[in-house]
XYZ file of C-alpha atoms in Angstrom:
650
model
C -26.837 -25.499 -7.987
C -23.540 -27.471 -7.934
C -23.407 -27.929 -4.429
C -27.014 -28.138 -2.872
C -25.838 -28.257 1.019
C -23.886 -25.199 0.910
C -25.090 -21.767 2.247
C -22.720 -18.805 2.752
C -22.845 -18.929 6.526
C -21.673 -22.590 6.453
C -18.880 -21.860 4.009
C -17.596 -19.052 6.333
C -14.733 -21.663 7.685
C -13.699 -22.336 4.131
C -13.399 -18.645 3.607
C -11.469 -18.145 6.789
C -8.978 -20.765 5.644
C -8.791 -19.318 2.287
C -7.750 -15.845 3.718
C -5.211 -17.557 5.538
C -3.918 -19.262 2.958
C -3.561 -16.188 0.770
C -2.399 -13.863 3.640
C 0.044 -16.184 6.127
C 2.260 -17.178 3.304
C 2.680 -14.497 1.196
C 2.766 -12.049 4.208
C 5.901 -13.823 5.828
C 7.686 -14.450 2.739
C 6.771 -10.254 1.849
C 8.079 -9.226 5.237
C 11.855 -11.748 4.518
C 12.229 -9.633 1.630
C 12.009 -6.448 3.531
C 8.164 -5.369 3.246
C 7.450 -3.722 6.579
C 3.770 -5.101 8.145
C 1.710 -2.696 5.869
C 2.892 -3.415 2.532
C 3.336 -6.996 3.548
C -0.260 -7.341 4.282
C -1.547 -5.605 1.146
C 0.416 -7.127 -1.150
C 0.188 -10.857 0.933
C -2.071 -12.306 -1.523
C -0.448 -11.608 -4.877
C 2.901 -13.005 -3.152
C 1.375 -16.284 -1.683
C -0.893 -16.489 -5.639
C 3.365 -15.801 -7.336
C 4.427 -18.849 -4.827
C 1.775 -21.458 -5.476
C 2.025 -20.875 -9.226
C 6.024 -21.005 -9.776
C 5.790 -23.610 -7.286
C 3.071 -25.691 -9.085
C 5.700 -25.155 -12.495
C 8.624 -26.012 -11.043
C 6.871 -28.572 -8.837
C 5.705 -30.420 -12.060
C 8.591 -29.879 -13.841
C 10.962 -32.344 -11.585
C 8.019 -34.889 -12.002
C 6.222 -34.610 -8.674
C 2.597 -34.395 -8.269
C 1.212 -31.564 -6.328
C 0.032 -31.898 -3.383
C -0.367 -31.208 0.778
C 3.427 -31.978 0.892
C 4.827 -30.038 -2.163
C 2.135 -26.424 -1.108
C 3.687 -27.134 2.595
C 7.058 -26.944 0.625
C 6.650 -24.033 -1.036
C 4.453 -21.991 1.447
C 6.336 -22.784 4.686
C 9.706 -23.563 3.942
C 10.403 -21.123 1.054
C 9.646 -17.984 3.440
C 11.561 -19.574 6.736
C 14.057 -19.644 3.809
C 13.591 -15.863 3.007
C 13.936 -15.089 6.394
C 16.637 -17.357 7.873
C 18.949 -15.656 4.938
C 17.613 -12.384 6.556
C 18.869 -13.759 10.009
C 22.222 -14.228 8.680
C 22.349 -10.709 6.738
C 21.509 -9.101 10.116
C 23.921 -11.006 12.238
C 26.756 -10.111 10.043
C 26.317 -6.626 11.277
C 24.368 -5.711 7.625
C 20.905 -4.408 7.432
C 19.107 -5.859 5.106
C 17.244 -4.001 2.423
C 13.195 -2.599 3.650
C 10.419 -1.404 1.504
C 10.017 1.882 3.153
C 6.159 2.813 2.437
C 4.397 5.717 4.297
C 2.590 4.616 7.590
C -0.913 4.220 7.567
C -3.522 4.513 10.237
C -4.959 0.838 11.289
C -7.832 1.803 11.883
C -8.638 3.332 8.677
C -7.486 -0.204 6.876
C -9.778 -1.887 9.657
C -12.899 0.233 8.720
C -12.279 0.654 5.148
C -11.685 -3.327 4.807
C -15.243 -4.504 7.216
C -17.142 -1.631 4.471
C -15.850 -3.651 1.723
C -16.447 -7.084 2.992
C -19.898 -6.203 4.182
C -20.726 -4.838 0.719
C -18.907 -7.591 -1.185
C -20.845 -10.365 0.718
C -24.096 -8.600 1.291
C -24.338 -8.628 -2.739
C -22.725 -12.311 -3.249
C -25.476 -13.881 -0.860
C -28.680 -12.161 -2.258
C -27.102 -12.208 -5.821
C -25.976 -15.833 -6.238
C -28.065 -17.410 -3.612
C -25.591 -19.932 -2.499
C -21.768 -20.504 -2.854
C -22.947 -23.863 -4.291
C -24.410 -21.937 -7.346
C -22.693 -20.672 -10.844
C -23.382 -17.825 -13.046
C -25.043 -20.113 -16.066
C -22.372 -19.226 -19.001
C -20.518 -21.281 -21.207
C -16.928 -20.621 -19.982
C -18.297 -22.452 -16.185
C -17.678 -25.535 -16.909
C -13.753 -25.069 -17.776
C -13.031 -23.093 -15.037
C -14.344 -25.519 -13.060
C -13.224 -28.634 -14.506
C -9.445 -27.132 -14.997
C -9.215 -27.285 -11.390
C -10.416 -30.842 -11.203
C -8.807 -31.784 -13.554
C -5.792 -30.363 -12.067
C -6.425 -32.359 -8.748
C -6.609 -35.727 -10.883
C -3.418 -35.338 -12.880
C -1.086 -33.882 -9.412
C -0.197 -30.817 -11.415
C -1.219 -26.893 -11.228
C 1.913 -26.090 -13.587
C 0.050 -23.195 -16.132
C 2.666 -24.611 -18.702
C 0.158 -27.764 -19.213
C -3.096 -25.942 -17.821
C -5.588 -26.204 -20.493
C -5.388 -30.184 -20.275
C -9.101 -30.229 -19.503
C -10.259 -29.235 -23.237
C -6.458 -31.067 -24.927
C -6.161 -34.132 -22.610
C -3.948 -35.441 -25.294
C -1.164 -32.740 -25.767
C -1.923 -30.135 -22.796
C -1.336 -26.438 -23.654
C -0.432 -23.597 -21.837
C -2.974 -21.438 -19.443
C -2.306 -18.580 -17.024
C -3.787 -20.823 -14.725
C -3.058 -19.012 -11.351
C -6.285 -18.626 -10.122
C -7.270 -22.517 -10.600
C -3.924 -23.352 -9.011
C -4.772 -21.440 -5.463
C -8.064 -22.762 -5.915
C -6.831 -26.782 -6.408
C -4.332 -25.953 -3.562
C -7.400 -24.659 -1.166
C -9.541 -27.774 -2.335
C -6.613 -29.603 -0.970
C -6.403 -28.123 3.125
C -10.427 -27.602 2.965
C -12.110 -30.411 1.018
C -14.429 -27.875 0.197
C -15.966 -28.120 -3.284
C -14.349 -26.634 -6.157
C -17.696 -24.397 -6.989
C -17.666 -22.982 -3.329
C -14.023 -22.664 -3.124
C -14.232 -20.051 -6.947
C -17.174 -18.433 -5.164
C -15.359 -17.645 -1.663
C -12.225 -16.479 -4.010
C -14.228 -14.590 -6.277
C -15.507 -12.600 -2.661
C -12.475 -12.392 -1.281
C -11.105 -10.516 -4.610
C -13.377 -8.116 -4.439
C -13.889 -7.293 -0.638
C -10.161 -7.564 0.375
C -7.790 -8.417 -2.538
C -8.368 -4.881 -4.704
C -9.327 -2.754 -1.656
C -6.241 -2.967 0.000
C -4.227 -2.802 -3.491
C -5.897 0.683 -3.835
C -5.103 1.441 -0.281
C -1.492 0.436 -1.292
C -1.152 2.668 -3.911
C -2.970 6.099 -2.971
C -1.094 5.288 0.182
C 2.295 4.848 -0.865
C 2.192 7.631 -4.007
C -0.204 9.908 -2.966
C 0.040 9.672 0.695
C -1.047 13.112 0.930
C -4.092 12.818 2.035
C -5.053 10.792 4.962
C -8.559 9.827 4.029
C -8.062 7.796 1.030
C -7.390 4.625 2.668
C -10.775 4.649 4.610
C -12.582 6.043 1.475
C -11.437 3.280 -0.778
C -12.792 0.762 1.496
C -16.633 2.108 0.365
C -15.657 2.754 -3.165
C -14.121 -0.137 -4.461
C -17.412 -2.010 -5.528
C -19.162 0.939 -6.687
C -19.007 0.612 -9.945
C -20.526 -2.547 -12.406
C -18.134 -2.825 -14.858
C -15.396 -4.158 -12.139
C -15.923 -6.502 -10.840
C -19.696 -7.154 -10.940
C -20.372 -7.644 -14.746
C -17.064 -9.080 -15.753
C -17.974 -11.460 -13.515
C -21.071 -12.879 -14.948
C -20.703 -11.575 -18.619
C -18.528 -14.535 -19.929
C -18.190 -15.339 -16.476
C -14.553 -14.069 -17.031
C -13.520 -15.109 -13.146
C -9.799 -15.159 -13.588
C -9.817 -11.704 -14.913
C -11.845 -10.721 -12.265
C -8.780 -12.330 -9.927
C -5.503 -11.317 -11.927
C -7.556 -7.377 -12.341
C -7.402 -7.035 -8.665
C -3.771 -7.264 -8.624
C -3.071 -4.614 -10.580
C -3.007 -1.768 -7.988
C -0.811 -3.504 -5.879
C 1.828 -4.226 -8.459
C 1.381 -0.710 -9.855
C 1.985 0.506 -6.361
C 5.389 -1.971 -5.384
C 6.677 -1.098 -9.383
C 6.321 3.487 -8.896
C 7.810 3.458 -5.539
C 10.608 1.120 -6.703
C 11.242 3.668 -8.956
C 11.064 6.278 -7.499
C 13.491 5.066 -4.488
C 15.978 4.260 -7.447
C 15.218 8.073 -9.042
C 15.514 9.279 -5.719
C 19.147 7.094 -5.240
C 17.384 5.331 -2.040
C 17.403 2.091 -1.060
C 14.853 0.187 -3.884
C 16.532 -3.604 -3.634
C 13.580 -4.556 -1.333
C 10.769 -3.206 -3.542
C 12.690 -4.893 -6.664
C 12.526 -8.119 -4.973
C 8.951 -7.818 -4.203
C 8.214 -6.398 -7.400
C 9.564 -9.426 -8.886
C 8.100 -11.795 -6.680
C 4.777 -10.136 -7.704
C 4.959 -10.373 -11.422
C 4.437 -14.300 -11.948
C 1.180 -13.856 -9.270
C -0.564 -11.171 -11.816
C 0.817 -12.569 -15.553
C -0.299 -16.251 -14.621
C -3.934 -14.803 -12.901
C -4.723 -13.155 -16.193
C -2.852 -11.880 -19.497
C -4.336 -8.733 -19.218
C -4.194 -7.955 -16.337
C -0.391 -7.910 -16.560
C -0.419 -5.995 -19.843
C -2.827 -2.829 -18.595
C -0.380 -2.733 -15.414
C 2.271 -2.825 -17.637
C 0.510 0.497 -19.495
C 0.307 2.228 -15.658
C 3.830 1.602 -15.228
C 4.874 2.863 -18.503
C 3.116 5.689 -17.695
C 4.307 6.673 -14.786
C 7.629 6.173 -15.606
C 7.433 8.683 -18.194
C 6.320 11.036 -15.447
C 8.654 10.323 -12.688
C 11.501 10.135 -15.227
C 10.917 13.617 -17.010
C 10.511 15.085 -13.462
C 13.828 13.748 -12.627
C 15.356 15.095 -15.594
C 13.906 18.300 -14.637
C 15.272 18.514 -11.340
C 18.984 17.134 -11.973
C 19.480 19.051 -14.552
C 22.027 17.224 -16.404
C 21.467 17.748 -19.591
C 21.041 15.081 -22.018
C 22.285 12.073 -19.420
C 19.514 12.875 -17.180
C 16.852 13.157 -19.901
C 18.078 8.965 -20.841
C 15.730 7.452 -18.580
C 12.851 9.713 -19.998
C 13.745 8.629 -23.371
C 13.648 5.123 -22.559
C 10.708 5.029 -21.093
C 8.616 7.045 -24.079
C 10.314 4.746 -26.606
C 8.874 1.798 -24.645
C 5.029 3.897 -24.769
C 5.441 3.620 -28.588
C 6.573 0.925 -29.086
C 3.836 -1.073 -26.829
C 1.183 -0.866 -30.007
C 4.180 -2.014 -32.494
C 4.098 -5.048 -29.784
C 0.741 -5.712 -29.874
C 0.096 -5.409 -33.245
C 3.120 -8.097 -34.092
C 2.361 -10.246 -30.581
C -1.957 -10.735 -30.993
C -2.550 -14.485 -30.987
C -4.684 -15.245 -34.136
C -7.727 -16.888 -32.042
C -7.440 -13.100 -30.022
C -7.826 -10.821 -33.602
C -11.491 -10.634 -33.518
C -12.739 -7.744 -35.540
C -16.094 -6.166 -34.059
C -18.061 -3.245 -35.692
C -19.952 -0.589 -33.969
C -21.350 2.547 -34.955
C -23.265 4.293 -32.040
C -24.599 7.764 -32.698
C -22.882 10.664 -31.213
C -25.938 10.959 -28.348
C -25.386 7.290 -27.242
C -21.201 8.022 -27.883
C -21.449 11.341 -25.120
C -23.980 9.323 -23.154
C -21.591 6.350 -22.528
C -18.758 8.510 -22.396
C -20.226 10.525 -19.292
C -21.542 7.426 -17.900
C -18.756 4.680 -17.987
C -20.894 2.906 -20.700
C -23.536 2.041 -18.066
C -26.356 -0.363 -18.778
C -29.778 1.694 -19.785
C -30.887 1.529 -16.117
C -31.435 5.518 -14.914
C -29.997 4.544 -11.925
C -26.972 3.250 -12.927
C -26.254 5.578 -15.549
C -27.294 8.682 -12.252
C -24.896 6.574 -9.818
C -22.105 6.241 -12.950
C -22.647 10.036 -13.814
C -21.804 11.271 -10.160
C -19.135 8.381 -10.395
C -17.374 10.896 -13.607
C -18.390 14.213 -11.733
C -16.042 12.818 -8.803
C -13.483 11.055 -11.330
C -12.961 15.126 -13.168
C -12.541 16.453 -9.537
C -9.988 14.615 -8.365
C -8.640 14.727 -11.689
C -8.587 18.693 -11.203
C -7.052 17.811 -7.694
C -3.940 15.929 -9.322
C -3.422 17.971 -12.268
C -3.622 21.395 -9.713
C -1.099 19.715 -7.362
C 1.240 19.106 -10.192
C 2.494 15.939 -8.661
C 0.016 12.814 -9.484
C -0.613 13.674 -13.154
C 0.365 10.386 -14.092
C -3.530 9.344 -12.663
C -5.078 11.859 -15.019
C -2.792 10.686 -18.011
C -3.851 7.018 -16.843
C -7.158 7.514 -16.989
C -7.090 9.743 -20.261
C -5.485 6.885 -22.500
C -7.643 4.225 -21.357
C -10.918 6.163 -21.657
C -10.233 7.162 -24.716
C -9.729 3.680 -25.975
C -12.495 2.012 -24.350
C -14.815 5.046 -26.418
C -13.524 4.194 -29.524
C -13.876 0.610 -28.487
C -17.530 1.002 -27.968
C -18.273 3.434 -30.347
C -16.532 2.545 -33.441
C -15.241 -0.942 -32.884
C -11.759 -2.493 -32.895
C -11.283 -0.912 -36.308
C -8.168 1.677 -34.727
C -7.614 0.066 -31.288
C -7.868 -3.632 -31.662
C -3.318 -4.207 -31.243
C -4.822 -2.199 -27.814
C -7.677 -4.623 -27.114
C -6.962 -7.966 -28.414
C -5.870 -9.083 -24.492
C -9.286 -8.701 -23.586
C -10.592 -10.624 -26.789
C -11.264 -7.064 -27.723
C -14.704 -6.945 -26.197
C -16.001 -4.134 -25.022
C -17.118 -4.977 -21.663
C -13.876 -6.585 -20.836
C -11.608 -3.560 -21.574
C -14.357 -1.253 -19.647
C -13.130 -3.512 -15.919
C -9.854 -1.754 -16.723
C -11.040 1.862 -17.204
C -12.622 2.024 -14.075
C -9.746 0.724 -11.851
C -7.886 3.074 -13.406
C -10.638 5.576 -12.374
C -11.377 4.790 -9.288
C -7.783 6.364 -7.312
C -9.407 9.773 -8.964
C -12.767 9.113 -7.396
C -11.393 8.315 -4.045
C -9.104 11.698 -4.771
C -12.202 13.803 -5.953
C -14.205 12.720 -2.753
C -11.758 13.122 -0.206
C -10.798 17.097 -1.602
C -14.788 17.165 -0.860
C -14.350 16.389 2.534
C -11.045 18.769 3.123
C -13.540 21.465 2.181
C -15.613 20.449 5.644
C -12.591 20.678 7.524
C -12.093 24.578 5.901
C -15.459 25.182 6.995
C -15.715 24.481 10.419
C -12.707 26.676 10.512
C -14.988 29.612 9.974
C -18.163 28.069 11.116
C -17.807 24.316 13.050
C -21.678 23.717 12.066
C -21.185 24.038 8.506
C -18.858 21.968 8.470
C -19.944 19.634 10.127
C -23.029 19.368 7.596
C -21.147 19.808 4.297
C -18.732 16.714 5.853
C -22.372 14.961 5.979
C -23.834 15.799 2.952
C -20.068 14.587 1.425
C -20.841 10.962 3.487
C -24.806 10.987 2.799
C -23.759 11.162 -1.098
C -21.168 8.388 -0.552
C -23.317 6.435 0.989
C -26.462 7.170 -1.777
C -23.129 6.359 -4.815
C -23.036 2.674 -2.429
C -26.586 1.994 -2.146
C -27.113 2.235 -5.902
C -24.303 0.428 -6.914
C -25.564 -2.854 -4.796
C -28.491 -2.366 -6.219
C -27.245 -2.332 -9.788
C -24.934 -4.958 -8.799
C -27.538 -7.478 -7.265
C -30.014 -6.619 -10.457
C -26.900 -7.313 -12.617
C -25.514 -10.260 -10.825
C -28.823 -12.858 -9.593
C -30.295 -12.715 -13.536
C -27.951 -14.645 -14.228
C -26.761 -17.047 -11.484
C -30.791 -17.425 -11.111
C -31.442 -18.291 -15.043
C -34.665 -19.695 -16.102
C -34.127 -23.667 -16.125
C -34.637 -23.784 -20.302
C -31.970 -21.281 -21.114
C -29.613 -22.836 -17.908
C -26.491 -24.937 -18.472
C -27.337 -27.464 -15.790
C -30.320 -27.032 -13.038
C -30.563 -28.267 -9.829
C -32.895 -30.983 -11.216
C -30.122 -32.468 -13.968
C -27.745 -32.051 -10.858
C -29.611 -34.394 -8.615
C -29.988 -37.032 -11.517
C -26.479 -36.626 -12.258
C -25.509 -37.675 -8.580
C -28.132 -40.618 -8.973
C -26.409 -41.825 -12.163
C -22.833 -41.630 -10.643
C -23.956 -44.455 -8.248
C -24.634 -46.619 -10.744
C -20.882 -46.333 -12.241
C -17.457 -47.340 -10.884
C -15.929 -44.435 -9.374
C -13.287 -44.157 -12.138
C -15.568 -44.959 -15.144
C -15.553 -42.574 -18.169
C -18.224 -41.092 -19.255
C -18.979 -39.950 -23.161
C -22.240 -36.971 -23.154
C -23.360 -34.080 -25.251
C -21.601 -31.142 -23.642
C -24.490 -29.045 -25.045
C -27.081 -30.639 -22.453
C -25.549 -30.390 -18.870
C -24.239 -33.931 -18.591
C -20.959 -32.526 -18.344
C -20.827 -31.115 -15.493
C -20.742 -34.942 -14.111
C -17.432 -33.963 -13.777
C -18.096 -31.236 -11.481
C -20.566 -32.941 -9.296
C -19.151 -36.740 -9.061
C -15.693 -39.201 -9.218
C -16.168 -40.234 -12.534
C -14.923 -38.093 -15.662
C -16.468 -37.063 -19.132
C -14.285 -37.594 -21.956
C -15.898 -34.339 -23.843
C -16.037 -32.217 -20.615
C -16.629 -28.866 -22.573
C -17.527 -27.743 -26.028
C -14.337 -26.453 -26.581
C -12.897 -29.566 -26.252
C -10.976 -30.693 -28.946
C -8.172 -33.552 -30.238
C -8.525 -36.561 -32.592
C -10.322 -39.153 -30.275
C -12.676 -36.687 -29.363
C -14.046 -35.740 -32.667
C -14.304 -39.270 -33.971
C -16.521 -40.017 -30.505
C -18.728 -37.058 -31.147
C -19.514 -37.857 -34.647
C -19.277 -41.783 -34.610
C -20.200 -43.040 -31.086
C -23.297 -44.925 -31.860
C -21.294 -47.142 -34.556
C -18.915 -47.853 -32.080
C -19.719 -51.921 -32.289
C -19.188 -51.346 -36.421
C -16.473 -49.388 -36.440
C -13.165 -50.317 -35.599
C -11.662 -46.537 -35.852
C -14.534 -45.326 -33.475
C -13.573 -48.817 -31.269
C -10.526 -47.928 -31.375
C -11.146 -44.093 -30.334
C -13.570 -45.159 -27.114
C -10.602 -47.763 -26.224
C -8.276 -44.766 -26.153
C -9.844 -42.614 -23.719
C -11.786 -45.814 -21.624
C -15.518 -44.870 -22.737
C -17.416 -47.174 -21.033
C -20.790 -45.329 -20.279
C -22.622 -42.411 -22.118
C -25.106 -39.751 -20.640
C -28.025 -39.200 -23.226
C -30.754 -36.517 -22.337
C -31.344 -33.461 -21.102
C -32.775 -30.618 -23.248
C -30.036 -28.638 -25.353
C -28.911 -25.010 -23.788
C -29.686 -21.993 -25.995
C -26.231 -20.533 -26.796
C -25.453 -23.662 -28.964
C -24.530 -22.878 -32.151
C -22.647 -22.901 -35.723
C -18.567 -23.773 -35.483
C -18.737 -26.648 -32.843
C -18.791 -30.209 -33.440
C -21.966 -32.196 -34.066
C -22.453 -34.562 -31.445
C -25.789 -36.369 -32.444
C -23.613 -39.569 -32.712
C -23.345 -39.425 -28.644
C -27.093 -38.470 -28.277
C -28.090 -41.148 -31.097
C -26.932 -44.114 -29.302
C -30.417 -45.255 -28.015
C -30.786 -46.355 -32.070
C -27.882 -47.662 -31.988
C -27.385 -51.757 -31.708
C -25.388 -53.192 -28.642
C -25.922 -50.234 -25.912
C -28.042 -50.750 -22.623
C -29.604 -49.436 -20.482
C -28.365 -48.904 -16.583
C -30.204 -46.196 -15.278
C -32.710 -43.558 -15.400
C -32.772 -40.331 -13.220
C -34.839 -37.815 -15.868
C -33.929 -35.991 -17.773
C -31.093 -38.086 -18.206
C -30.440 -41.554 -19.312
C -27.209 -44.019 -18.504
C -26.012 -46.270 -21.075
C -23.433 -49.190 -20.799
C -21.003 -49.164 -23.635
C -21.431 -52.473 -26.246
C -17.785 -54.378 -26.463
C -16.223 -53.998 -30.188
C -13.602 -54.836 -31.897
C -10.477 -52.842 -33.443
C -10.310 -55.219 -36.276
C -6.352 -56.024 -35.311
């Protein structure tokens, strides 16, 4: 536990200041460019996550650090900006351009939105315990140190991100999650490991709810009781967000994935308005505003929204061709768009970073292949693979639903490609998919978060043409329909009950690890805190990243000079393999000089995962042997040394 003091009832005013901070922002500066209060609201926090991370660029760029002042800048004034142009546009007797999206019924968003937050929260609090508390995997301890470390160097810019593991020469980082949370660590003072918990909530309880609502809304407004419905089925299923979220811990996929409906949603009915020769300038500019929110939350999240696009542009484009009937000119568009379909594996096959080209081998048997297929690759557990096998009985419905109405095939088609590559993807490997996969490190799990948003619009469809068939039956008989309508909400209600469960039993394992396969335990936390102080406030501090002292960093002022394992650059490597001759050696004197070493962290018993490929850093845990170091403190497991002076032989 990073943050001992912390429950989730007292971090309920941090959450209420993050939702404002996501929603007041990006809602005005959604409605100045012409989003009406609907669209504005759904699509608030991807506009306000677009603003903070151009800002934090751009903000950088002219060499100013980020702070109260510049997020003020760019989150007041740069809407009253939006708008005060609008003033003008209407005064001059214009009217400016509107995203014209169907209504919607409040108090179906109201409903739908208290199902999700009570279902999103009720597992977060039994599952993790405390907002203080962190699923124990590897990648922890860089999602929370980028945003510290983005706090002590006044810049969020993703251009120079990854400076926590290349302090030296700072690489790019879609960084966009870390950025909203540095800016919320900023207006709250909350800690960084409770401000990633409360975002990681709101994600899932508001953030992709109301992008679903958005989109079965706006393009298949149809039906009336989607909105309401997708409130209670938006955290059924594991495989988004639940086990994305602890399986690599992959939290800014978990954030830049629950855009994706929403810019889906501003992106078809931008097109269509321009199909339809309608007014689309407003949903352009929001679409645009959009983009830099999901590509800088997550690569691939902007890639498989890119595939939904593509997708239904093929659609909407061959159905326009159909109707205008102008021959070849009216069959361009069409064209277009299916050259852009095959050329997206071309892309990805040229594009794939080499560090993203994994290869991975599987060959399940065809009774585990149908089993996963039927069952969204569910975990072993009966029932989860019973609540993810009614989860594909309602997917096929509503899939029948689209394709029978002739007018939201795209869904089906959506659905189609993406299943099909996440089965080869877990049944034969990345052997004939990996230019699909690499985004998602081509790991199974991973891709499967994407095949189920993709699913859930048909579930939501396949549910609600369930409940139409009450309303046909009280026609004839008002009892029986009244009973079928609560059979329908009985089995909705079973489909949420066992996906908490699964989600809790899939969740607390792992933010509730046994203390000798943890990362860091409450007990190394508390010493940690001790040790701090006994150390200037700005000291740096050289530990094994393998044995919790890193997350120092996390927990205290002072910083590690190896804070993860990834870490990497010259200094670095000759500390980890040459600290303990540091009084010998004027190249490792030298190195420690560099980067201020003036304390090391020895201790602490090494965490399980460690293994072949990373540096050896016995020359940090070795320096006990070594002449010239002493002692300051002790807080077991850990022990505090005071670096020796040297010499650089110059």
């Amino acid at each position: 536990m990073l943050a001992s003091d912390w429950t989730w009832l007292t971090a309920i005013p941090v959450m209420m200041a993050l939702v404002g901070l996501l929603w007041i922002p990006g809602a005005a500066l959604a409605g100045g460019l012409g989003a009406g209060r609907w669209p504005a609201i759904a699509l608030a926090p991807l506009v306000t996550t677009s603003t903070i991370a151009v800002g934090g660029i751009i903000t950088d760029l002219v060499g100013v650090r980020w702070g109260i002042g510049p997020a003020l800048f760019w989150l007041v004034a740069v809407p009253a900006l939006v708008w005060g142009v609008r003033w003008l546009i209407l005064r001059s007797g214009r009217r400016p351009w509107s995203f014209r999206a169907p209504a919607v019924r409040w108090w179906e968003v109201a409903v739908g939105l208290a199902a999700a937050f009570a279902i999103g929260s009720y597992v977060m609090h039994v599952a993790t315990g405390s907002p203080g508390n962190i699923p124990q995997q590897s990648d922890q301890i860089f999602h929370l140190g980028t945003v510290r470390s983005m706090l002590d160097s006044g810049s969020i810019s993703s251009l120079r991100a990854d400076g926590l593991n290349h302090p030296s020469a700072p690489v790019f980082y879609p960084a966009a999650m870390h950025g909203v949370v540095a800016t919320a660590v900023l207006f709250t003072g909350a800690p960084v490991v409770v401000l990633e918990n409360c975002l990681l909530l709101v994600s899932n309880a508001f953030i992709f709810p109301l992008g679903i609502m958005l989109l079965l809304n706006t393009l298949v407004a149809a039906d009336r009781r989607l909105v309401l419905l997708t409130g209670f089925l938006a955290q059924v299923f594991i495989a988004f967000p639940w086990w994305i979220m602890i399986s690599g811990a992959v939290w800014a996929q978990v954030f830049g994935s629950a855009f994706i409906p929403a810019v889906v949603a501003v992106y078809c009915w931008g097109l269509l308005q321009v199909l339809r020769a309608e007014n689309w300038g407003s949903a352009a500019l929001l679409f645009l505003v959009a983009v830099p929110g999901i590509t800088l939350g997550h690569t691939s999240a902007v890639l498989a929204a890119a595939a939904v696009a593509i997708i239904f542009s093929v659609g909407a484009s061959v159905d326009f061709a159909l109707r205008v009937r102008r021959r070849f000119v009216g069959w361009l568009p069409a064209i277009g768009f299916a050259a852009l379909a095959v050329l997206v594996p071309v892309v990805g096959l040229i594009a794939a970073p080499v560090g993203m080209t994994e290869h991975r081998i599987a060959n399940l048997s065809t009774s585990k292949i149908l089993i996963g297929l039927v069952t969204f690759w569910a975990s072993r557990n009966d029932l989860e693979q019973e609540g993810a096998l009614a989860l594909t009985l309602l997917a096929v419905i509503g899939a029948v639903v689209c394709v029978r109405r002739r007018t939201h095939w795209w869904l089906v088609a959506t659905w189609v490609v993406f299943f099909a590559i996440a089965g080869v993807l877990n049944a034969r490997g990345t052997t004939y998919v990996w230019p699909l996969t690499w985004p998602w490190y081509n790991r199974a799990n991973r891709f499967q978060a994407v095949v189920v948003i993709v699913a859930l619009p048909l579930v939501v469809i396949g549910v609600s043409w369930l409940l139409s068939l009450a309303a046909r039956l009280r026609g004839r008989f008002r009892p029986l329909g009244l009973v079928w309508a609560g059979i329908v909400w009985a089995g909705v209600l079973l489909l949420v009950w066992i996906g908490v469960t699964r989600a809790i039993a899939t969740v607390r394992p792992v933010y509730e690890i046994a203390d000798s396969r943890a990362w860091i335990t409450k007990g190394e936390v508390s010493a940690l805190e001790q040790l701090s102080g006994h150390m200037p406030a700005d000291a740096v501090v050289a530990a094994n990243p393998w044995r919790g002292a890193q997350f120092l960093y996390i927990v205290a002022p002072q910083r590690t000079v190896i804070p993860t394992e990834k870490s990497g650059g010259e200094d670095l490597n000759i500390i980890a393999r040459g600290l303990k001759n540091v009084a010998s050696d004027p190249r490792v004197c030298a190195a420690v000089q560099r980067q201020h070493v003036s304390y090391v962290i020895t201790g602490g018993s090494p965490v399980y995962l460690q293994g072949s490929g990373y540096l050896d850093y016995s020359a940090v845990d070795e320096v006990s042997g070594a002449g010239g170091f002493r002692v300051v403190a002790t807080a077991a497991p850990y022990t505090l040394w005071k670096v020796p002076e040297c010499s650089t032989g110059h």
